[in-house]
Amino acid sequence: MRKLLVTTALAGSVAAGLAAAPAANAATATAETQSYGRAWSKLFSSDGKAYTNGVVKRRGHGVWQVTWRGYDRPGGKKGYAWFRYYKNGQWKSRVAAWDGVTPPRTFTLRGISKLVTYTCWAGSTANCGKRLWLVK
């Protein structure tokens, strides 16, 4: 009789766990989709003299907010942060230059499907480092 009770209790708990699993997975997937964010740290230029860091967050359907900072050795040459994005069937660019340390800068992009960033130093297209996909 004891074995029958244990088997029944075990079967009931397994069935309850299986019934709850899809609901838990659906809730997790929805939360991840709604609060997507990706942070990056120290994305260097190829010579290591400048870098950027920041975060990109989804703020709604097709709306992305990018907040970033730039660091480089002050004096003479500048650092450049490139943000290339795909919108309406074509690639577009946004570039910002700085000398020294920038305060956090924020901008919003709407209707994009891809976003990549990289850092250059001593010219807008010189000493560029690796590219990082922020939105694919």
Short mmCIF file of C-alpha atoms in Angstrom, two decimals:
data_model
loop_
_atom_site.label_atom_id
_atom_site.label_comp_id
_atom_site.label_asym_id
_atom_site.label_seq_id
_atom_site.Cartn_x
_atom_site.Cartn_y
_atom_site.Cartn_z
CA MET A 1 0.00 0.00 0.00
CA ARG A 2 2.86 2.38 0.83
CA LYS A 3 4.40 1.83 -2.62
CA LEU A 4 1.11 2.68 -4.29
CA LEU A 5 0.80 5.95 -2.34
CA VAL A 6 4.39 6.97 -3.11
CA THR A 7 3.98 6.15 -6.81
CA THR A 8 0.71 8.13 -7.00
CA ALA A 9 2.21 11.15 -5.23
CA LEU A 10 5.28 11.08 -7.46
CA ALA A 11 3.19 10.83 -10.63
CA GLY A 12 1.02 13.74 -9.49
CA SER A 13 4.00 15.99 -8.78
CA VAL A 14 5.59 15.17 -12.15
CA ALA A 15 2.33 15.95 -13.96
CA ALA A 16 1.97 19.27 -12.11
CA GLY A 17 5.57 20.18 -12.94
CA LEU A 18 5.07 19.42 -16.62
CA ALA A 19 1.91 21.49 -16.73
CA ALA A 20 3.63 24.51 -15.14
CA ALA A 21 6.79 24.39 -17.30
CA PRO A 22 5.31 25.80 -20.56
CA ALA A 23 3.69 28.69 -18.69
CA ALA A 24 6.97 29.54 -16.95
CA ASN A 25 8.89 29.39 -20.24
CA ALA A 26 6.36 31.65 -21.96
CA ALA A 27 6.59 34.23 -19.17
CA THR A 28 10.40 34.21 -19.33
CA ALA A 29 10.44 34.61 -23.12
CA THR A 30 8.04 37.56 -22.95
CA ALA A 31 10.09 39.30 -20.26
CA GLU A 32 13.32 38.86 -22.24
CA THR A 33 11.75 40.23 -25.42
CA GLN A 34 10.35 43.30 -23.68
CA SER A 35 13.44 44.28 -21.71
CA TYR A 36 16.24 43.48 -24.15
CA GLY A 37 19.48 45.26 -23.39
CA ARG A 38 23.09 44.73 -24.29
CA ALA A 39 26.03 46.39 -22.60
CA TRP A 40 29.55 46.51 -23.94
CA SER A 41 32.75 47.49 -22.21
CA LYS A 42 36.06 48.80 -23.56
CA LEU A 43 35.67 48.37 -27.30
CA PHE A 44 39.18 49.57 -28.30
CA SER A 45 40.56 51.15 -31.44
CA SER A 46 43.13 48.97 -33.22
CA ASP A 47 46.07 50.79 -31.56
CA GLY A 48 44.48 50.70 -28.09
CA LYS A 49 44.56 54.49 -27.65
CA ALA A 50 40.78 55.00 -27.54
CA TYR A 51 37.78 52.97 -26.47
CA THR A 52 34.04 53.22 -25.99
CA ASN A 53 31.61 51.49 -23.71
CA GLY A 54 27.87 51.68 -23.27
CA VAL A 55 24.53 49.96 -23.47
CA VAL A 56 21.74 49.57 -26.02
CA LYS A 57 18.17 48.99 -24.82
CA ARG A 58 14.93 48.21 -26.58
CA ARG A 59 12.36 50.88 -25.72
CA GLY A 60 9.44 49.64 -27.80
CA HIS A 61 8.67 48.06 -31.13
CA GLY A 62 11.56 49.07 -33.36
CA VAL A 63 12.86 51.74 -30.96
CA TRP A 64 16.40 51.41 -29.57
CA GLN A 65 18.16 53.73 -27.13
CA VAL A 66 21.97 53.84 -27.20
CA THR A 67 23.96 55.34 -24.32
CA TRP A 68 27.75 55.41 -24.64
CA ARG A 69 30.94 57.06 -23.40
CA GLY A 70 34.27 57.57 -25.12
CA TYR A 71 37.79 57.59 -23.69
CA ASP A 72 41.09 58.50 -25.33
CA ARG A 73 44.36 60.21 -24.60
CA PRO A 74 43.63 63.93 -24.63
CA GLY A 75 45.53 66.36 -26.79
CA GLY A 76 46.08 66.46 -30.53
CA LYS A 77 44.16 63.49 -31.88
CA LYS A 78 40.56 62.46 -31.39
CA GLY A 79 38.61 59.28 -30.81
CA TYR A 80 35.64 58.38 -33.00
CA ALA A 81 32.62 56.23 -32.19
CA TRP A 82 30.87 54.73 -35.21
CA PHE A 83 27.33 53.39 -35.14
CA ARG A 84 26.19 51.76 -38.37
CA TYR A 85 22.57 50.66 -38.64
CA TYR A 86 20.30 49.03 -41.21
CA LYS A 87 17.06 50.87 -41.87
CA ASN A 88 14.61 50.86 -44.79
CA GLY A 89 16.78 48.53 -46.88
CA GLN A 90 20.04 50.46 -46.59
CA TRP A 91 23.00 50.96 -44.23
CA LYS A 92 23.31 54.37 -42.56
CA SER A 93 26.00 55.74 -40.22
CA ARG A 94 26.28 57.94 -37.20
CA VAL A 95 29.73 59.06 -36.02
CA ALA A 96 30.80 61.16 -33.05
CA ALA A 97 34.26 62.58 -32.28
CA TRP A 98 35.75 63.46 -28.90
CA ASP A 99 39.06 64.35 -27.27
CA GLY A 100 39.71 63.08 -23.74
CA VAL A 101 36.67 61.68 -21.92
CA THR A 102 33.09 62.24 -23.04
CA PRO A 103 30.19 62.45 -20.66
CA PRO A 104 27.53 59.83 -21.40
CA ARG A 105 25.77 60.51 -24.69
CA THR A 106 22.38 59.10 -25.61
CA PHE A 107 20.49 58.85 -28.88
CA THR A 108 17.45 56.92 -30.12
CA LEU A 109 17.10 54.97 -33.35
CA ARG A 110 13.70 53.99 -34.74
CA GLY A 111 12.81 51.28 -37.22
CA ILE A 112 16.23 49.62 -37.38
CA SER A 113 16.88 45.91 -37.77
CA LYS A 114 20.68 45.82 -37.31
CA LEU A 115 23.18 47.91 -35.35
CA VAL A 116 26.97 47.63 -35.17
CA THR A 117 29.55 49.82 -33.43
CA TYR A 118 33.33 50.27 -33.52
CA THR A 119 35.94 52.77 -32.32
CA CYS A 120 38.64 54.62 -34.31
CA TRP A 121 41.47 56.96 -33.24
CA ALA A 122 43.55 59.67 -34.98
CA GLY A 123 41.08 59.98 -37.86
CA SER A 124 37.48 59.01 -38.47
CA THR A 125 38.57 55.94 -40.45
CA ALA A 126 42.08 55.37 -39.02
CA ASN A 127 43.11 52.78 -36.44
CA CYS A 128 39.62 51.28 -36.25
CA GLY A 129 39.09 48.36 -33.92
CA LYS A 130 36.87 45.32 -34.18
CA ARG A 131 33.17 45.64 -34.83
CA LEU A 132 30.58 44.65 -32.27
CA TRP A 133 27.01 43.70 -33.24
CA LEU A 134 24.59 45.30 -30.81
CA VAL A 135 21.38 44.35 -32.67
CA LYS A 136 21.18 41.55 -35.25
#
